[in-house]
mmCIF file of C-alpha atoms and ligand atoms in Angstrom:
data_model
loop_
_atom_site.group_PDB
_atom_site.id
_atom_site.type_symbol
_atom_site.label_atom_id
_atom_site.label_comp_id
_atom_site.label_asym_id
_atom_site.label_seq_id
_atom_site.Cartn_x
_atom_site.Cartn_y
_atom_site.Cartn_z
ATOM 1 C CA MET A 283 82.418 167.802 114.310
ATOM 2 C CA GLU A 284 81.945 171.601 112.520
ATOM 3 C CA VAL A 285 80.620 173.868 115.507
ATOM 4 C CA VAL A 286 78.728 176.412 114.106
ATOM 5 C CA ILE A 287 78.103 179.639 116.119
ATOM 6 C CA VAL A 288 75.712 182.214 114.940
ATOM 7 C CA PRO A 289 74.336 185.322 116.762
ATOM 8 C CA THR A 290 70.582 184.447 116.882
ATOM 9 C CA ALA A 291 68.024 181.569 116.845
ATOM 10 C CA ASP A 292 67.018 182.867 113.991
ATOM 11 C CA ASP A 293 70.438 182.793 112.350
ATOM 12 C CA ALA A 294 70.917 178.993 113.561
ATOM 13 C CA ALA A 295 67.150 178.090 111.962
ATOM 14 C CA ARG A 296 68.681 179.804 108.689
ATOM 15 C CA VAL A 297 71.748 177.576 108.733
ATOM 16 C CA VAL A 298 69.853 174.524 109.350
ATOM 17 C CA ALA A 299 67.189 175.083 106.820
ATOM 18 C CA GLY A 300 69.588 175.557 104.283
ATOM 19 C CA VAL A 301 71.353 172.496 104.894
ATOM 20 C CA VAL A 302 68.018 170.779 104.323
ATOM 21 C CA ILE A 303 67.323 172.315 101.520
ATOM 22 C CA ARG A 304 70.246 172.026 99.484
ATOM 23 C CA LEU A 305 70.259 168.002 100.473
ATOM 24 C CA VAL A 306 66.244 167.685 99.263
ATOM 25 C CA THR A 307 66.954 169.672 96.113
ATOM 26 C CA ALA A 308 70.036 167.801 95.322
ATOM 27 C CA ARG A 309 68.380 164.066 95.389
ATOM 28 C CA PRO A 310 65.061 162.385 97.221
ATOM 29 C CA ALA A 311 66.483 162.016 100.745
ATOM 30 C CA VAL A 312 65.370 160.147 103.750
ATOM 31 C CA LEU A 313 64.826 163.107 106.846
ATOM 32 C CA GLY A 314 65.265 162.436 110.198
ATOM 33 C CA LEU A 315 63.170 164.756 112.407
ATOM 34 C CA ALA A 316 63.167 166.097 115.722
ATOM 35 C CA THR A 317 60.497 166.963 117.673
ATOM 36 C CA GLY A 318 60.937 169.696 120.305
ATOM 37 C CA SER A 319 60.975 173.514 120.373
ATOM 38 C CA SER A 320 64.545 173.751 118.633
ATOM 39 C CA PRO A 321 63.927 172.900 115.297
ATOM 40 C CA LEU A 322 60.456 174.809 115.038
ATOM 41 C CA GLY A 323 62.410 177.850 113.742
ATOM 42 C CA THR A 324 64.163 175.803 110.914
ATOM 43 C CA TYR A 325 60.173 173.881 110.237
ATOM 44 C CA ARG A 326 58.853 177.286 109.719
ATOM 45 C CA ARG A 327 61.568 178.610 107.352
ATOM 46 C CA ILE A 328 61.556 175.009 105.135
ATOM 47 C CA VAL A 329 57.805 175.467 104.776
ATOM 48 C CA ASP A 330 58.081 179.045 103.603
ATOM 49 C CA GLU A 331 60.353 177.856 100.973
ATOM 50 C CA HIS A 332 58.115 175.284 100.023
ATOM 51 C CA ARG A 333 55.194 177.947 100.037
ATOM 52 C CA ALA A 334 57.763 180.096 97.486
ATOM 53 C CA GLY A 335 57.935 177.058 95.115
ATOM 54 C CA ARG A 336 61.938 176.496 96.093
ATOM 55 C CA VAL A 337 61.936 172.876 97.503
ATOM 56 C CA SER A 338 59.767 169.863 97.229
ATOM 57 C CA PHE A 339 59.633 166.621 99.583
ATOM 58 C CA ALA A 340 57.411 164.952 97.051
ATOM 59 C CA ALA A 341 60.190 162.209 96.553
ATOM 60 C CA CYS A 342 61.324 162.504 100.424
ATOM 61 C CA ASP A 343 60.645 160.170 103.182
ATOM 62 C CA ALA A 344 61.058 161.505 106.791
ATOM 63 C CA VAL A 345 61.537 159.412 110.106
ATOM 64 C CA LEU A 346 60.639 159.966 113.774
ATOM 65 C CA LEU A 347 63.388 159.977 116.060
ATOM 66 C CA ASP A 348 61.191 158.849 118.919
ATOM 67 C CA GLU A 349 57.593 158.474 120.341
ATOM 68 C CA TYR A 350 55.453 158.062 123.635
ATOM 69 C CA VAL A 351 54.091 155.021 124.758
ATOM 70 C CA GLY A 352 50.584 154.867 126.004
ATOM 71 C CA LEU A 353 49.163 158.257 124.431
ATOM 72 C CA ALA A 354 45.822 157.492 122.258
ATOM 73 C CA PRO A 355 46.810 157.070 118.575
ATOM 74 C CA ASP A 356 44.720 160.490 118.322
ATOM 75 C CA HIS A 357 46.153 162.066 121.068
ATOM 76 C CA PRO A 358 47.514 165.778 119.827
ATOM 77 C CA GLU A 359 50.961 165.060 121.797
ATOM 78 C CA THR A 360 51.812 161.924 119.936
ATOM 79 C CA TYR A 361 55.054 162.939 118.323
ATOM 80 C CA ARG A 362 53.623 161.707 114.998
ATOM 81 C CA ALA A 363 50.780 164.543 115.424
ATOM 82 C CA VAL A 364 53.315 167.184 116.229
ATOM 83 C CA ILE A 365 55.634 166.898 113.784
ATOM 84 C CA ARG A 366 52.609 166.871 111.009
ATOM 85 C CA ARG A 367 51.233 169.925 113.233
ATOM 86 C CA ASP A 368 54.392 171.731 113.029
ATOM 87 C CA PHE A 369 56.215 170.560 110.023
ATOM 88 C CA THR A 370 55.150 167.755 107.571
ATOM 89 C CA ASP A 371 51.380 168.799 106.761
ATOM 90 C CA HIS A 372 52.641 172.058 105.819
ATOM 91 C CA ILE A 373 54.872 170.513 103.143
ATOM 92 C CA ASP A 374 54.245 168.279 100.125
ATOM 93 C CA LEU A 375 55.600 165.403 101.839
ATOM 94 C CA ALA A 376 53.092 162.288 101.363
ATOM 95 C CA PRO A 377 51.664 161.453 104.633
ATOM 96 C CA GLU A 378 52.325 157.368 104.466
ATOM 97 C CA ARG A 379 55.881 158.999 103.937
ATOM 98 C CA LEU A 380 56.172 160.041 107.268
ATOM 99 C CA HIS A 381 57.351 156.638 109.335
ATOM 100 C CA GLY A 382 57.676 156.230 112.990
ATOM 101 C CA PRO A 383 57.963 153.560 115.713
ATOM 102 C CA ASP A 384 54.848 151.186 116.404
ATOM 103 C CA VAL A 385 54.073 152.054 119.759
ATOM 104 C CA TRP A 386 50.792 150.564 119.844
ATOM 105 C CA ALA A 387 52.125 147.289 119.078
ATOM 106 C CA ALA A 388 51.468 144.433 121.271
ATOM 107 C CA ASP A 389 54.985 143.334 121.224
ATOM 108 C CA LEU A 390 57.618 146.224 121.799
ATOM 109 C CA PRO A 391 60.567 145.123 121.393
ATOM 110 C CA ALA A 392 59.671 143.560 118.178
ATOM 111 C CA ALA A 393 57.955 146.934 116.621
ATOM 112 C CA CYS A 394 61.544 148.617 117.797
ATOM 113 C CA ALA A 395 63.376 145.767 115.678
ATOM 114 C CA ARG A 396 61.341 146.641 112.739
ATOM 115 C CA TYR A 397 61.557 150.117 112.718
ATOM 116 C CA ASP A 398 65.280 149.320 112.519
ATOM 117 C CA GLY A 399 64.587 147.110 109.558
ATOM 118 C CA LEU A 400 62.221 150.010 108.106
ATOM 119 C CA LEU A 401 65.096 152.665 108.428
ATOM 120 C CA ALA A 402 67.978 149.937 106.732
ATOM 121 C CA GLY A 403 64.979 148.888 103.746
ATOM 122 C CA LEU A 404 64.689 153.050 103.221
ATOM 123 C CA GLY A 405 68.491 153.154 102.517
ATOM 124 C CA GLY A 406 69.156 154.615 105.732
ATOM 125 C CA VAL A 407 68.971 158.360 106.893
ATOM 126 C CA ASP A 408 70.542 160.806 105.042
ATOM 127 C CA LEU A 409 70.260 163.447 107.778
ATOM 128 C CA GLN A 410 69.058 163.467 111.430
ATOM 129 C CA LEU A 411 68.077 166.209 112.855
ATOM 130 C CA LEU A 412 68.805 166.209 116.752
ATOM 131 C CA GLY A 413 68.094 168.765 119.622
ATOM 132 C CA ILE A 414 69.710 168.166 123.007
ATOM 133 C CA GLY A 415 68.141 167.678 126.413
ATOM 134 C CA ALA A 416 69.343 169.754 129.581
ATOM 135 C CA ASP A 417 70.366 166.100 130.778
ATOM 136 C CA GLY A 418 72.321 165.327 127.366
ATOM 137 C CA HIS A 419 69.759 163.121 126.061
ATOM 138 C CA VAL A 420 69.275 162.941 122.133
ATOM 139 C CA GLY A 421 66.318 161.412 120.743
ATOM 140 C CA PHE A 422 65.083 159.510 124.163
ATOM 141 C CA ASN A 423 68.775 158.139 125.125
ATOM 142 C CA GLU A 424 68.665 159.300 128.656
ATOM 143 C CA PRO A 425 71.683 159.472 130.723
ATOM 144 C CA GLY A 426 72.965 155.690 131.345
ATOM 145 C CA SER A 427 71.967 154.744 127.521
ATOM 146 C CA SER A 428 74.147 152.200 126.396
ATOM 147 C CA LEU A 429 76.650 153.695 123.552
ATOM 148 C CA ARG A 430 75.512 150.488 121.412
ATOM 149 C CA SER A 431 71.772 151.046 121.240
ATOM 150 C CA ARG A 432 69.436 150.942 118.864
ATOM 151 C CA THR A 433 65.644 151.424 118.715
ATOM 152 C CA ARG A 434 64.281 150.117 122.242
ATOM 153 C CA VAL A 435 61.574 151.222 125.089
ATOM 154 C CA LYS A 436 63.396 153.285 127.357
ATOM 155 C CA THR A 437 62.074 155.332 130.659
ATOM 156 C CA LEU A 438 62.443 159.170 130.492
ATOM 157 C CA THR A 439 64.224 160.896 133.480
ATOM 158 C CA LYS A 440 61.493 162.959 136.124
ATOM 159 C CA ALA A 441 63.419 166.085 134.659
ATOM 160 C CA THR A 442 62.600 165.261 131.119
ATOM 161 C CA ARG A 443 59.061 164.614 131.932
ATOM 162 C CA THR A 444 58.877 167.908 133.644
ATOM 163 C CA ASP A 445 60.320 169.691 130.908
ATOM 164 C CA ASN A 446 58.262 168.092 128.696
ATOM 165 C CA ALA A 447 54.931 169.228 131.049
ATOM 166 C CA ARG A 448 54.612 172.167 129.007
ATOM 167 C CA PHE A 449 52.814 169.988 126.118
ATOM 168 C CA PHE A 450 50.089 168.340 128.527
ATOM 169 C CA ALA A 451 47.652 169.751 131.300
ATOM 170 C CA SER A 452 50.121 168.475 133.880
ATOM 171 C CA ALA A 453 53.444 166.566 134.523
ATOM 172 C CA ASP A 454 51.766 163.332 135.706
ATOM 173 C CA GLU A 455 50.208 163.071 132.096
ATOM 174 C CA VAL A 456 53.272 162.707 130.460
ATOM 175 C CA PRO A 457 54.062 159.087 129.798
ATOM 176 C CA ARG A 458 56.437 157.602 131.810
ATOM 177 C CA HIS A 459 58.098 155.189 128.145
ATOM 178 C CA VAL A 460 59.011 155.681 124.751
ATOM 179 C CA LEU A 461 60.302 154.254 121.886
ATOM 180 C CA THR A 462 63.418 155.879 120.610
ATOM 181 C CA GLN A 463 66.184 155.244 118.246
ATOM 182 C CA GLY A 464 69.338 154.149 120.006
ATOM 183 C CA LEU A 465 72.459 155.921 119.605
ATOM 184 C CA VAL A 466 73.796 153.448 117.059
ATOM 185 C CA THR A 467 70.486 153.862 115.218
ATOM 186 C CA ILE A 468 70.968 157.370 115.452
ATOM 187 C CA SER A 469 74.648 157.686 114.752
ATOM 188 C CA ASP A 470 73.987 155.035 110.839
ATOM 189 C CA ALA A 471 72.566 158.361 109.602
ATOM 190 C CA ARG A 472 74.922 159.931 107.228
ATOM 191 C CA HIS A 473 74.556 163.456 108.404
ATOM 192 C CA LEU A 474 73.539 164.546 111.731
ATOM 193 C CA VAL A 475 72.651 168.098 112.757
ATOM 194 C CA LEU A 476 72.412 168.838 116.010
ATOM 195 C CA LEU A 477 70.288 172.644 116.673
ATOM 196 C CA ALA A 478 70.421 173.773 120.316
ATOM 197 C CA ILE A 479 69.119 177.257 121.127
ATOM 198 C CA GLY A 480 69.298 179.542 124.557
ATOM 199 C CA GLU A 481 71.381 179.637 127.624
ATOM 200 C CA ARG A 482 69.569 176.765 128.851
ATOM 201 C CA LYS A 483 71.210 174.127 126.492
ATOM 202 C CA ALA A 484 75.111 175.875 127.307
ATOM 203 C CA VAL A 485 76.033 173.436 129.683
ATOM 204 C CA PRO A 486 74.677 169.930 127.777
ATOM 205 C CA VAL A 487 76.152 171.286 124.623
ATOM 206 C CA ALA A 488 79.577 171.626 126.225
ATOM 207 C CA ARG A 489 79.558 168.398 127.763
ATOM 208 C CA ALA A 490 78.433 166.947 124.140
ATOM 209 C CA VAL A 491 81.282 168.435 122.291
ATOM 210 C CA GLU A 492 84.028 168.769 124.216
ATOM 211 C CA GLY A 493 83.350 166.234 127.290
ATOM 212 C CA PRO A 494 84.212 162.952 127.066
ATOM 213 C CA ILE A 495 82.140 160.443 124.980
ATOM 214 C CA THR A 496 80.257 158.754 128.048
ATOM 215 C CA ALA A 497 76.954 157.348 128.351
ATOM 216 C CA SER A 498 76.008 159.754 130.919
ATOM 217 C CA CYS A 499 75.596 162.433 128.521
ATOM 218 C CA PRO A 500 74.095 160.260 125.817
ATOM 219 C CA ALA A 501 74.560 163.207 123.091
ATOM 220 C CA SER A 502 78.380 162.819 123.272
ATOM 221 C CA VAL A 503 78.268 160.044 120.907
ATOM 222 C CA ILE A 504 78.105 163.083 118.072
ATOM 223 C CA GLN A 505 81.993 162.851 118.490
ATOM 224 C CA LEU A 506 82.252 159.812 116.920
ATOM 225 C CA HIS A 507 80.509 160.506 113.412
ATOM 226 C CA PRO A 508 82.368 161.092 110.933
ATOM 227 C CA HIS A 509 79.681 163.758 109.733
ATOM 228 C CA ALA A 510 78.354 165.838 112.692
ATOM 229 C CA THR A 511 77.110 169.623 112.664
ATOM 230 C CA VAL A 512 76.236 171.432 115.540
ATOM 231 C CA VAL A 513 74.560 174.725 115.021
ATOM 232 C CA LEU A 514 74.159 177.075 118.111
ATOM 233 C CA ASP A 515 73.093 180.524 119.148
ATOM 234 C CA GLU A 516 75.419 182.753 121.109
ATOM 235 C CA ALA A 517 73.563 181.732 124.383
ATOM 236 C CA ALA A 518 73.863 177.717 123.769
ATOM 237 C CA ALA A 519 77.466 178.179 122.963
ATOM 238 C CA GLY A 520 78.362 179.802 126.083
ATOM 239 C CA GLU A 521 80.570 177.237 127.870
ATOM 240 C CA LEU A 522 82.078 176.085 124.866
ATOM 241 C CA GLU A 523 85.996 176.467 125.496
ATOM 242 C CA LEU A 524 87.195 176.628 122.223
ATOM 243 C CA ALA A 525 84.354 178.796 120.812
ATOM 244 C CA ASP A 526 86.812 181.306 119.432
ATOM 245 C CA TYR A 527 88.298 178.732 117.426
ATOM 246 C CA TYR A 528 84.792 177.536 115.937
ATOM 247 C CA ARG A 529 83.722 181.028 114.947
ATOM 248 C CA GLU A 530 87.321 181.709 113.017
ATOM 249 C CA ALA A 531 86.907 178.335 111.353
ATOM 250 C CA TYR A 532 83.103 179.080 110.345
ATOM 251 C CA ALA A 533 83.758 182.498 109.461
ATOM 252 C CA GLY A 534 86.791 181.674 106.912
ATOM 253 C CA LYS A 535 84.868 178.296 105.634
ATOM 254 C CA PRO A 536 86.000 177.686 102.587
ATOM 255 C CA SER A 537 82.748 178.674 99.662
ATOM 256 C CA TRP A 538 83.708 175.003 98.098
ATOM 257 C CA GLN A 539 83.213 173.222 101.507
ATOM 258 C CA ALA A 540 79.441 172.756 102.105
ATOM 259 C CA LEU A 541 78.279 172.092 105.938
HETATM 260 C C1 F6R B 616 62.561 165.104 119.976
HETATM 261 C C2 F6R B 616 63.343 164.665 120.767
HETATM 262 C C3 F6R B 616 64.538 165.190 122.273
HETATM 263 C C4 F6R B 616 64.454 166.791 122.053
HETATM 264 C C5 F6R B 616 65.155 167.239 123.191
HETATM 265 C C6 F6R B 616 65.195 168.737 122.977
HETATM 266 O O1 F6R B 616 61.986 164.519 119.235
HETATM 267 O O2 F6R B 616 63.905 163.533 120.814
HETATM 268 O O3 F6R B 616 65.921 164.931 122.169
HETATM 269 O O4 F6R B 616 65.173 166.956 121.056
HETATM 270 O O5 F6R B 616 64.390 167.076 124.593
HETATM 271 O O6 F6R B 616 64.110 169.368 123.287
HETATM 272 P P1 F6R B 616 63.723 170.797 122.993
HETATM 273 O O7 F6R B 616 64.153 171.484 121.979
HETATM 274 O O8 F6R B 616 62.235 171.433 123.230
HETATM 275 O O9 F6R B 616 64.183 171.624 123.670
#
C-alpha cells in the first residue's frame, strides 16, 4: 500500500487523473468508477485532458461500484445517471460500455451474480477508484460487511443515508437498499486507488490505513491488496501516525517507479 499525501484537493485530483490517464494511454482498460464528491475534481481534470485531445477512452470499458435499488430508471440520482453527468458523457466512452448492476431485475441475487460474471468476462477491472465513507465504507459495503463478500444487496446505514440526503429533496427519499460490489469483488481489481479529501475523512482514513483489518471498517481491506494507492489531501491525512514517513517516501520516489 502506498499513501500519497499532497497539499490540496486539487493536487490529489491531479495525481489520480495522472494515474488513470497513464493507464488508458498504455492500453484499453477496464475502469472502475466511484460516484460521490471525492472523485469529481479527478473527473474534471480527465475531461479537460480528453477535450485537449490528450486521452481517449474509445477502447475502454467502465464499471460502476454500486447502484441504488428502488429509484426509477430515469431518476437523476441513479449512479449511472450521476456518473454519466459528472464524467462519461464528456469523454468518448461508448454509452453501452458503461456497465452497472441491474437493480431493476426481478431476481436481485441473480443480477448480482451476473454482474460479477460480467466483470470477469471483461477480463477484470484494471483500476478501481474508491472513495471512503465517514463510517469506513467502500462501495456501499457498510460496517459489518463480510470481508469475503461479492456483489450483493446491502442496506445503507442511517449515517450514509443522511450523508447522501444532500442529493435528494429529503433524507427520506434516499433509498435504503443498494447493490454493491463486495469487498472481494473490489479487491479483484488489479489496482485500487482510494481518494479522500477533507478533515471529515481523517478518522476513517486512519482506521482504513493504519487500523486493524476488520469488517467494522470495510475500507481496511485495502491493506491486503498487492497494489493499493491511497491519495489524500493534508486534511484527510490529519490522523495518520506515519504521515511523515509517507511524505518522505513519496518525495523520494524514484522516477522509474510509477504509482
Ligand atoms: C460511491 C461510493 C461510496 C463513496 C463514499 C464517499 O460510488 O461507493 O463509497 O465513495 O460514500 O462519498 P464522498 O466522496 O461523497 O464523500
